Amino acid sequence: EVQLVESGGGLIQPGGSLRLSCAASGFSVSSSFMTWVRQAPGKGLEWVSVIYTGGNTYYADSVKGRFTVSRDNSKNTLSLQLNSLRDEDTAVYYCVRVPSGGYHYGMDVWGQGTTVTVFS
Amino acid sequence: DIQMTQSPSSLSASVGDRVSITCRASQIINIRLNWYQQKPGKAPQLLIYAASSLQSGVPSRFSGSGSGTDFALTISGLQPEDFATYYCQQSYTNPVTFGGGTKVEI
């Protein structure tokens, strides 16, 4: 079964750091674009970052310079390092697969989400 | 960034109704438009990709149309399990952007 399971969310003060992890099963993270999408409480969806099959990364302007996406092909996991956290980073963070054919085919597998709460 | 505008932001409907949601892009995106359904407390699920292609396992009452800047998601014969929030998303260019969502309520 193709599945994504996130972990690592929690309560953190502004300026703090957190590392989110996403364990993939049923497919290889190295063969797909892997993205992070977040959703603030009661709000819509916001794309955060992507790591392409070649290893290139891209970030939303709102997190550029603060967040870092990476993957471990041997463990088949994706990670998102969150630094210099702000109140507005409070959200559910979803790990999401984009099929190897690219975004044209949509984001077809979503994790259950992990909650990050930044509180002062 | 490409702005995606959905309308309406919410609508009320009854089981069996035909419902349409529209999505407009701030620039031409060809058919690079996907639709998702999200139920409360759950992750979104892909319904339609490339404007009109039905994702595997999605009921045929869901359909998508449009190209360029104007798109629509139609549900023909609303079922109880379809009451949810729907999002469009452009996949034409980075950053990927979503519409604000349309909540379909009873």
PDB file of C-alpha atoms in Angstrom:
ATOM      1  CA  GLU A   1       0.000   0.000   0.000  1.00  0.00           C
ATOM      2  CA  VAL A   2       1.258   3.457  -0.904  1.00  0.00           C
ATOM      3  CA  GLN A   3       1.380   5.501   2.277  1.00  0.00           C
ATOM      4  CA  LEU A   4       2.962   8.547   3.895  1.00  0.00           C
ATOM      5  CA  VAL A   5       3.221   8.965   7.657  1.00  0.00           C
ATOM      6  CA  GLU A   6       4.391  12.238   9.177  1.00  0.00           C
ATOM      7  CA  SER A   7       5.831  12.800  12.637  1.00  0.00           C
ATOM      8  CA  GLY A   8       7.690  15.432  14.597  1.00  0.00           C
ATOM      9  CA  GLY A   9       5.091  18.116  15.130  1.00  0.00           C
ATOM     10  CA  GLY A  10       4.593  19.787  18.485  1.00  0.00           C
ATOM     11  CA  LEU A  11       4.482  22.968  20.526  1.00  0.00           C
ATOM     12  CA  ILE A  12       7.352  25.378  20.041  1.00  0.00           C
ATOM     13  CA  GLN A  13       8.101  28.966  20.977  1.00  0.00           C
ATOM     14  CA  PRO A  14       8.757  31.655  18.372  1.00  0.00           C
ATOM     15  CA  GLY A  15      12.302  31.514  17.132  1.00  0.00           C
ATOM     16  CA  GLY A  16      12.560  27.823  17.878  1.00  0.00           C
ATOM     17  CA  SER A  17      13.275  24.881  15.592  1.00  0.00           C
ATOM     18  CA  LEU A  18      11.537  21.643  14.762  1.00  0.00           C
ATOM     19  CA  ARG A  19      12.202  18.769  12.391  1.00  0.00           C
ATOM     20  CA  LEU A  20       9.334  17.024  10.662  1.00  0.00           C
ATOM     21  CA  SER A  21       9.731  13.564   9.202  1.00  0.00           C
ATOM     22  CA  CYS A  22       7.713  11.647   6.653  1.00  0.00           C
ATOM     23  CA  ALA A  23       8.057   7.901   6.195  1.00  0.00           C
ATOM     24  CA  ALA A  24       7.036   6.569   2.813  1.00  0.00           C
ATOM     25  CA  SER A  25       5.958   3.028   1.993  1.00  0.00           C
ATOM     26  CA  GLY A  26       4.881   1.372  -1.212  1.00  0.00           C
ATOM     27  CA  PHE A  27       7.027   3.599  -3.408  1.00  0.00           C
ATOM     28  CA  SER A  28      10.419   5.285  -3.445  1.00  0.00           C
ATOM     29  CA  VAL A  29      10.714   8.945  -2.440  1.00  0.00           C
ATOM     30  CA  SER A  30      13.626   9.283  -4.838  1.00  0.00           C
ATOM     31  CA  SER A  31      11.401   8.533  -7.832  1.00  0.00           C
ATOM     32  CA  SER A  32       8.778  11.195  -7.121  1.00  0.00           C
ATOM     33  CA  PHE A  33       8.612  14.897  -6.482  1.00  0.00           C
ATOM     34  CA  MET A  34       8.011  15.158  -2.736  1.00  0.00           C
ATOM     35  CA  THR A  35       6.322  18.227  -1.343  1.00  0.00           C
ATOM     36  CA  TRP A  36       5.150  19.758   1.904  1.00  0.00           C
ATOM     37  CA  VAL A  37       1.811  21.531   2.075  1.00  0.00           C
ATOM     38  CA  ARG A  38       0.490  23.247   5.193  1.00  0.00           C
ATOM     39  CA  GLN A  39      -2.866  24.387   6.442  1.00  0.00           C
ATOM     40  CA  ALA A  40      -3.264  26.987   9.168  1.00  0.00           C
ATOM     41  CA  PRO A  41      -6.216  26.487  11.534  1.00  0.00           C
ATOM     42  CA  GLY A  42      -9.457  27.178   9.693  1.00  0.00           C
ATOM     43  CA  LYS A  43      -7.610  28.279   6.565  1.00  0.00           C
ATOM     44  CA  GLY A  44      -6.855  26.930   3.103  1.00  0.00           C
ATOM     45  CA  LEU A  45      -3.930  25.000   1.706  1.00  0.00           C
ATOM     46  CA  GLU A  46      -0.489  26.536   1.243  1.00  0.00           C
ATOM     47  CA  TRP A  47       2.303  24.857  -0.665  1.00  0.00           C
ATOM     48  CA  VAL A  48       5.581  25.057   1.269  1.00  0.00           C
ATOM     49  CA  SER A  49       8.376  23.245  -0.527  1.00  0.00           C
ATOM     50  CA  VAL A  50       9.354  20.581  -3.034  1.00  0.00           C
ATOM     51  CA  ILE A  51      12.346  18.336  -3.595  1.00  0.00           C
ATOM     52  CA  TYR A  52      12.645  17.071  -7.131  1.00  0.00           C
ATOM     53  CA  THR A  53      13.897  13.654  -8.199  1.00  0.00           C
ATOM     54  CA  GLY A  54      17.244  15.199  -9.074  1.00  0.00           C
ATOM     55  CA  GLY A  55      17.566  16.694  -5.608  1.00  0.00           C
ATOM     56  CA  ASN A  56      16.810  20.308  -6.466  1.00  0.00           C
ATOM     57  CA  THR A  57      14.633  22.115  -3.962  1.00  0.00           C
ATOM     58  CA  TYR A  58      12.216  25.023  -4.117  1.00  0.00           C
ATOM     59  CA  TYR A  59      10.457  26.969  -1.369  1.00  0.00           C
ATOM     60  CA  ALA A  60       7.563  29.327  -0.876  1.00  0.00           C
ATOM     61  CA  ASP A  61       8.730  32.889  -0.234  1.00  0.00           C
ATOM     62  CA  SER A  62       7.114  32.745   3.215  1.00  0.00           C
ATOM     63  CA  VAL A  63       9.547  30.051   4.400  1.00  0.00           C
ATOM     64  CA  LYS A  64      12.602  30.603   2.189  1.00  0.00           C
ATOM     65  CA  GLY A  65      15.763  30.793   4.233  1.00  0.00           C
ATOM     66  CA  ARG A  66      14.090  29.294   7.298  1.00  0.00           C
ATOM     67  CA  PHE A  67      12.894  25.853   6.162  1.00  0.00           C
ATOM     68  CA  THR A  68      14.977  23.111   4.541  1.00  0.00           C
ATOM     69  CA  VAL A  69      13.624  20.016   2.816  1.00  0.00           C
ATOM     70  CA  SER A  70      15.699  16.884   2.427  1.00  0.00           C
ATOM     71  CA  ARG A  71      15.278  13.191   1.800  1.00  0.00           C
ATOM     72  CA  ASP A  72      17.045  10.005   2.811  1.00  0.00           C
ATOM     73  CA  ASN A  73      16.774   7.525  -0.017  1.00  0.00           C
ATOM     74  CA  SER A  74      18.175   4.665   2.066  1.00  0.00           C
ATOM     75  CA  LYS A  75      15.459   5.129   4.710  1.00  0.00           C
ATOM     76  CA  ASN A  76      12.826   6.217   2.183  1.00  0.00           C
ATOM     77  CA  THR A  77      12.007   9.277   4.239  1.00  0.00           C
ATOM     78  CA  LEU A  78      11.442  12.977   3.680  1.00  0.00           C
ATOM     79  CA  SER A  79      12.264  15.660   6.227  1.00  0.00           C
ATOM     80  CA  LEU A  80      11.479  19.319   6.739  1.00  0.00           C
ATOM     81  CA  GLN A  81      13.698  21.339   9.056  1.00  0.00           C
ATOM     82  CA  LEU A  82      11.830  24.343  10.438  1.00  0.00           C
ATOM     83  CA  ASN A  83      13.992  27.123  11.892  1.00  0.00           C
ATOM     84  CA  SER A  84      13.222  30.612  13.189  1.00  0.00           C
ATOM     85  CA  LEU A  85       9.600  29.656  13.659  1.00  0.00           C
ATOM     86  CA  ARG A  86       6.940  32.360  13.719  1.00  0.00           C
ATOM     87  CA  ASP A  87       3.359  32.451  14.944  1.00  0.00           C
ATOM     88  CA  GLU A  88       2.176  32.297  11.333  1.00  0.00           C
ATOM     89  CA  ASP A  89       3.902  28.949  10.837  1.00  0.00           C
ATOM     90  CA  THR A  90       1.272  27.335  13.065  1.00  0.00           C
ATOM     91  CA  ALA A  91      -0.418  24.749  10.840  1.00  0.00           C
ATOM     92  CA  VAL A  92      -0.968  21.137   9.997  1.00  0.00           C
ATOM     93  CA  TYR A  93       1.917  20.074   7.766  1.00  0.00           C
ATOM     94  CA  TYR A  94       1.211  17.454   5.123  1.00  0.00           C
ATOM     95  CA  CYS A  95       3.798  15.370   3.315  1.00  0.00           C
ATOM     96  CA  VAL A  96       2.575  14.868  -0.247  1.00  0.00           C
ATOM     97  CA  ARG A  97       3.682  12.884  -3.265  1.00  0.00           C
ATOM     98  CA  VAL A  98       3.660  14.189  -6.794  1.00  0.00           C
ATOM     99  CA  PRO A  99       3.825  11.330  -9.330  1.00  0.00           C
ATOM    100  CA  SER A 100       6.992  10.965 -11.360  1.00  0.00           C
ATOM    101  CA  GLY A 101       5.225  12.515 -14.321  1.00  0.00           C
ATOM    102  CA  GLY A 102       5.098  15.796 -12.429  1.00  0.00           C
ATOM    103  CA  TYR A 103       2.553  18.235 -11.035  1.00  0.00           C
ATOM    104  CA  HIS A 104       0.461  17.822 -14.180  1.00  0.00           C
ATOM    105  CA  TYR A 105      -0.839  14.602 -12.574  1.00  0.00           C
ATOM    106  CA  GLY A 106      -1.735  16.272  -9.308  1.00  0.00           C
ATOM    107  CA  MET A 107      -0.662  15.529  -5.760  1.00  0.00           C
ATOM    108  CA  ASP A 108      -1.891  11.991  -5.448  1.00  0.00           C
ATOM    109  CA  VAL A 109      -0.782  10.695  -2.033  1.00  0.00           C
ATOM    110  CA  TRP A 110      -1.100  12.693   1.187  1.00  0.00           C
ATOM    111  CA  GLY A 111      -0.001  11.876   4.702  1.00  0.00           C
ATOM    112  CA  GLN A 112      -2.330  12.331   7.629  1.00  0.00           C
ATOM    113  CA  GLY A 113      -0.554  15.519   8.688  1.00  0.00           C
ATOM    114  CA  THR A 114       1.421  16.600  11.722  1.00  0.00           C
ATOM    115  CA  THR A 115       0.555  19.697  13.750  1.00  0.00           C
ATOM    116  CA  VAL A 116       3.012  22.476  14.495  1.00  0.00           C
ATOM    117  CA  THR A 117       1.920  25.073  17.032  1.00  0.00           C
ATOM    118  CA  VAL A 118       4.080  28.123  17.586  1.00  0.00           C
ATOM    119  CA  PHE A 119       3.062  29.900  20.777  1.00  0.00           C
ATOM    120  CA  SER A 120       4.449  32.834  22.685  1.00  0.00           C
TER     121      SER A 120
ATOM    122  CA  ASP B   1       2.715  34.091  -8.314  1.00  0.00           C
ATOM    123  CA  ILE B   2      -0.443  32.839 -10.039  1.00  0.00           C
ATOM    124  CA  GLN B   3      -3.561  33.688  -8.043  1.00  0.00           C
ATOM    125  CA  MET B   4      -6.401  31.177  -7.992  1.00  0.00           C
ATOM    126  CA  THR B   5      -9.888  32.479  -7.242  1.00  0.00           C
ATOM    127  CA  GLN B   6     -12.685  30.060  -6.416  1.00  0.00           C
ATOM    128  CA  SER B   7     -16.370  30.830  -6.300  1.00  0.00           C
ATOM    129  CA  PRO B   8     -18.523  30.576  -4.430  1.00  0.00           C
ATOM    130  CA  SER B   9     -16.683  30.314  -1.112  1.00  0.00           C
ATOM    131  CA  SER B  10     -19.565  28.236   0.208  1.00  0.00           C
ATOM    132  CA  LEU B  11     -22.813  26.824  -1.030  1.00  0.00           C
ATOM    133  CA  SER B  12     -25.777  24.922   0.321  1.00  0.00           C
ATOM    134  CA  ALA B  13     -27.175  21.999  -1.596  1.00  0.00           C
ATOM    135  CA  SER B  14     -29.260  18.878  -1.191  1.00  0.00           C
ATOM    136  CA  VAL B  15     -28.584  15.236  -1.895  1.00  0.00           C
ATOM    137  CA  GLY B  16     -29.144  14.616  -5.583  1.00  0.00           C
ATOM    138  CA  ASP B  17     -28.386  18.182  -6.673  1.00  0.00           C
ATOM    139  CA  ARG B  18     -26.011  19.080  -9.475  1.00  0.00           C
ATOM    140  CA  VAL B  19     -23.344  21.409  -8.121  1.00  0.00           C
ATOM    141  CA  SER B  20     -20.688  23.436  -9.923  1.00  0.00           C
ATOM    142  CA  ILE B  21     -17.684  25.240  -8.476  1.00  0.00           C
ATOM    143  CA  THR B  22     -15.591  27.605 -10.543  1.00  0.00           C
ATOM    144  CA  CYS B  23     -11.915  28.453 -10.378  1.00  0.00           C
ATOM    145  CA  ARG B  24     -10.199  31.289 -12.204  1.00  0.00           C
ATOM    146  CA  ALA B  25      -6.461  31.696 -12.662  1.00  0.00           C
ATOM    147  CA  SER B  26      -4.788  35.099 -12.822  1.00  0.00           C
ATOM    148  CA  GLN B  27      -2.969  34.053 -15.994  1.00  0.00           C
ATOM    149  CA  ILE B  28      -3.266  31.330 -18.609  1.00  0.00           C
ATOM    150  CA  ILE B  29      -2.378  27.913 -17.211  1.00  0.00           C
ATOM    151  CA  ASN B  30      -3.543  25.733 -20.127  1.00  0.00           C
ATOM    152  CA  ILE B  31      -4.988  22.627 -18.453  1.00  0.00           C
ATOM    153  CA  ARG B  32      -2.609  22.599 -15.494  1.00  0.00           C
ATOM    154  CA  LEU B  33      -5.415  22.550 -12.963  1.00  0.00           C
ATOM    155  CA  ASN B  34      -6.177  19.986 -10.287  1.00  0.00           C
ATOM    156  CA  TRP B  35      -9.088  19.595  -7.868  1.00  0.00           C
ATOM    157  CA  TYR B  36      -9.059  18.214  -4.321  1.00  0.00           C
ATOM    158  CA  GLN B  37     -11.679  17.284  -1.766  1.00  0.00           C
ATOM    159  CA  GLN B  38     -11.078  17.728   1.943  1.00  0.00           C
ATOM    160  CA  LYS B  39     -13.301  16.490   4.745  1.00  0.00           C
ATOM    161  CA  PRO B  40     -13.025  17.892   8.289  1.00  0.00           C
ATOM    162  CA  GLY B  41      -9.954  16.622  10.117  1.00  0.00           C
ATOM    163  CA  LYS B  42      -8.702  14.725   7.079  1.00  0.00           C
ATOM    164  CA  ALA B  43      -6.055  15.250   4.458  1.00  0.00           C
ATOM    165  CA  PRO B  44      -7.122  16.434   1.015  1.00  0.00           C
ATOM    166  CA  GLN B  45      -7.699  13.862  -1.713  1.00  0.00           C
ATOM    167  CA  LEU B  46      -7.033  14.306  -5.405  1.00  0.00           C
ATOM    168  CA  LEU B  47     -10.218  14.209  -7.491  1.00  0.00           C
ATOM    169  CA  ILE B  48      -9.316  15.607 -10.906  1.00  0.00           C
ATOM    170  CA  TYR B  49      -5.966  16.300 -12.562  1.00  0.00           C
ATOM    171  CA  ALA B  50      -5.128  18.078 -15.796  1.00  0.00           C
ATOM    172  CA  ALA B  51      -8.458  19.914 -15.627  1.00  0.00           C
ATOM    173  CA  SER B  52     -10.648  16.980 -16.632  1.00  0.00           C
ATOM    174  CA  SER B  53      -8.955  13.645 -15.913  1.00  0.00           C
ATOM    175  CA  LEU B  54     -10.596  11.629 -13.164  1.00  0.00           C
ATOM    176  CA  GLN B  55      -8.200  10.266 -10.569  1.00  0.00           C
ATOM    177  CA  SER B  56      -8.361   6.502 -10.147  1.00  0.00           C
ATOM    178  CA  GLY B  57     -11.038   5.444  -7.686  1.00  0.00           C
ATOM    179  CA  VAL B  58     -12.978   8.708  -7.806  1.00  0.00           C
ATOM    180  CA  PRO B  59     -16.686   8.326  -8.617  1.00  0.00           C
ATOM    181  CA  SER B  60     -17.757   9.335 -12.107  1.00  0.00           C
ATOM    182  CA  ARG B  61     -20.253  11.888 -10.736  1.00  0.00           C
ATOM    183  CA  PHE B  62     -17.236  14.180 -10.377  1.00  0.00           C
ATOM    184  CA  SER B  63     -16.115  15.933 -13.543  1.00  0.00           C
ATOM    185  CA  GLY B  64     -13.841  18.798 -14.445  1.00  0.00           C
ATOM    186  CA  SER B  65     -13.753  21.167 -17.369  1.00  0.00           C
ATOM    187  CA  GLY B  66     -12.018  24.249 -18.660  1.00  0.00           C
ATOM    188  CA  SER B  67      -8.725  25.471 -20.001  1.00  0.00           C
ATOM    189  CA  GLY B  68      -6.775  28.688 -20.112  1.00  0.00           C
ATOM    190  CA  THR B  69      -7.940  30.652 -17.103  1.00  0.00           C
ATOM    191  CA  ASP B  70     -11.453  29.381 -16.328  1.00  0.00           C
ATOM    192  CA  PHE B  71     -12.263  25.996 -14.865  1.00  0.00           C
ATOM    193  CA  ALA B  72     -15.123  24.178 -13.209  1.00  0.00           C
ATOM    194  CA  LEU B  73     -15.706  21.183 -10.989  1.00  0.00           C
ATOM    195  CA  THR B  74     -19.149  19.621 -11.302  1.00  0.00           C
ATOM    196  CA  ILE B  75     -20.744  17.057  -9.049  1.00  0.00           C
ATOM    197  CA  SER B  76     -23.698  15.395 -10.758  1.00  0.00           C
ATOM    198  CA  GLY B  77     -25.999  13.948  -8.149  1.00  0.00           C
ATOM    199  CA  LEU B  78     -24.596  15.078  -4.824  1.00  0.00           C
ATOM    200  CA  GLN B  79     -24.168  12.259  -2.298  1.00  0.00           C
ATOM    201  CA  PRO B  80     -24.017  12.588   1.500  1.00  0.00           C
ATOM    202  CA  GLU B  81     -20.288  11.816   1.474  1.00  0.00           C
ATOM    203  CA  ASP B  82     -19.648  14.734  -0.918  1.00  0.00           C
ATOM    204  CA  PHE B  83     -20.287  17.403   1.685  1.00  0.00           C
ATOM    205  CA  ALA B  84     -16.768  18.734   2.088  1.00  0.00           C
ATOM    206  CA  THR B  85     -14.453  21.559   1.062  1.00  0.00           C
ATOM    207  CA  TYR B  86     -13.063  21.611  -2.460  1.00  0.00           C
ATOM    208  CA  TYR B  87      -9.835  23.255  -3.605  1.00  0.00           C
ATOM    209  CA  CYS B  88      -8.425  23.963  -7.025  1.00  0.00           C
ATOM    210  CA  GLN B  89      -4.664  24.091  -7.566  1.00  0.00           C
ATOM    211  CA  GLN B  90      -2.580  25.255 -10.494  1.00  0.00           C
ATOM    212  CA  SER B  91       0.368  23.124 -11.528  1.00  0.00           C
ATOM    213  CA  TYR B  92       1.570  25.391 -14.340  1.00  0.00           C
ATOM    214  CA  THR B  93       4.491  26.937 -12.507  1.00  0.00           C
ATOM    215  CA  ASN B  94       6.208  27.267  -9.150  1.00  0.00           C
ATOM    216  CA  PRO B  95       5.085  28.209  -6.656  1.00  0.00           C
ATOM    217  CA  VAL B  96       2.141  25.866  -6.845  1.00  0.00           C
ATOM    218  CA  THR B  97      -0.909  27.786  -5.623  1.00  0.00           C
ATOM    219  CA  PHE B  98      -4.339  26.807  -4.373  1.00  0.00           C
ATOM    220  CA  GLY B  99      -7.702  28.460  -4.509  1.00  0.00           C
ATOM    221  CA  GLY B 100      -9.286  29.574  -1.266  1.00  0.00           C
ATOM    222  CA  GLY B 101     -11.689  26.655  -1.143  1.00  0.00           C
ATOM    223  CA  THR B 102     -15.415  26.076  -1.561  1.00  0.00           C
ATOM    224  CA  LYS B 103     -17.345  24.538   1.292  1.00  0.00           C
ATOM    225  CA  VAL B 104     -20.308  22.446   0.167  1.00  0.00           C
ATOM    226  CA  GLU B 105     -22.864  22.215   2.956  1.00  0.00           C
ATOM    227  CA  ILE B 106     -26.205  20.580   3.377  1.00  0.00           C
TER     228      ILE B 106
END
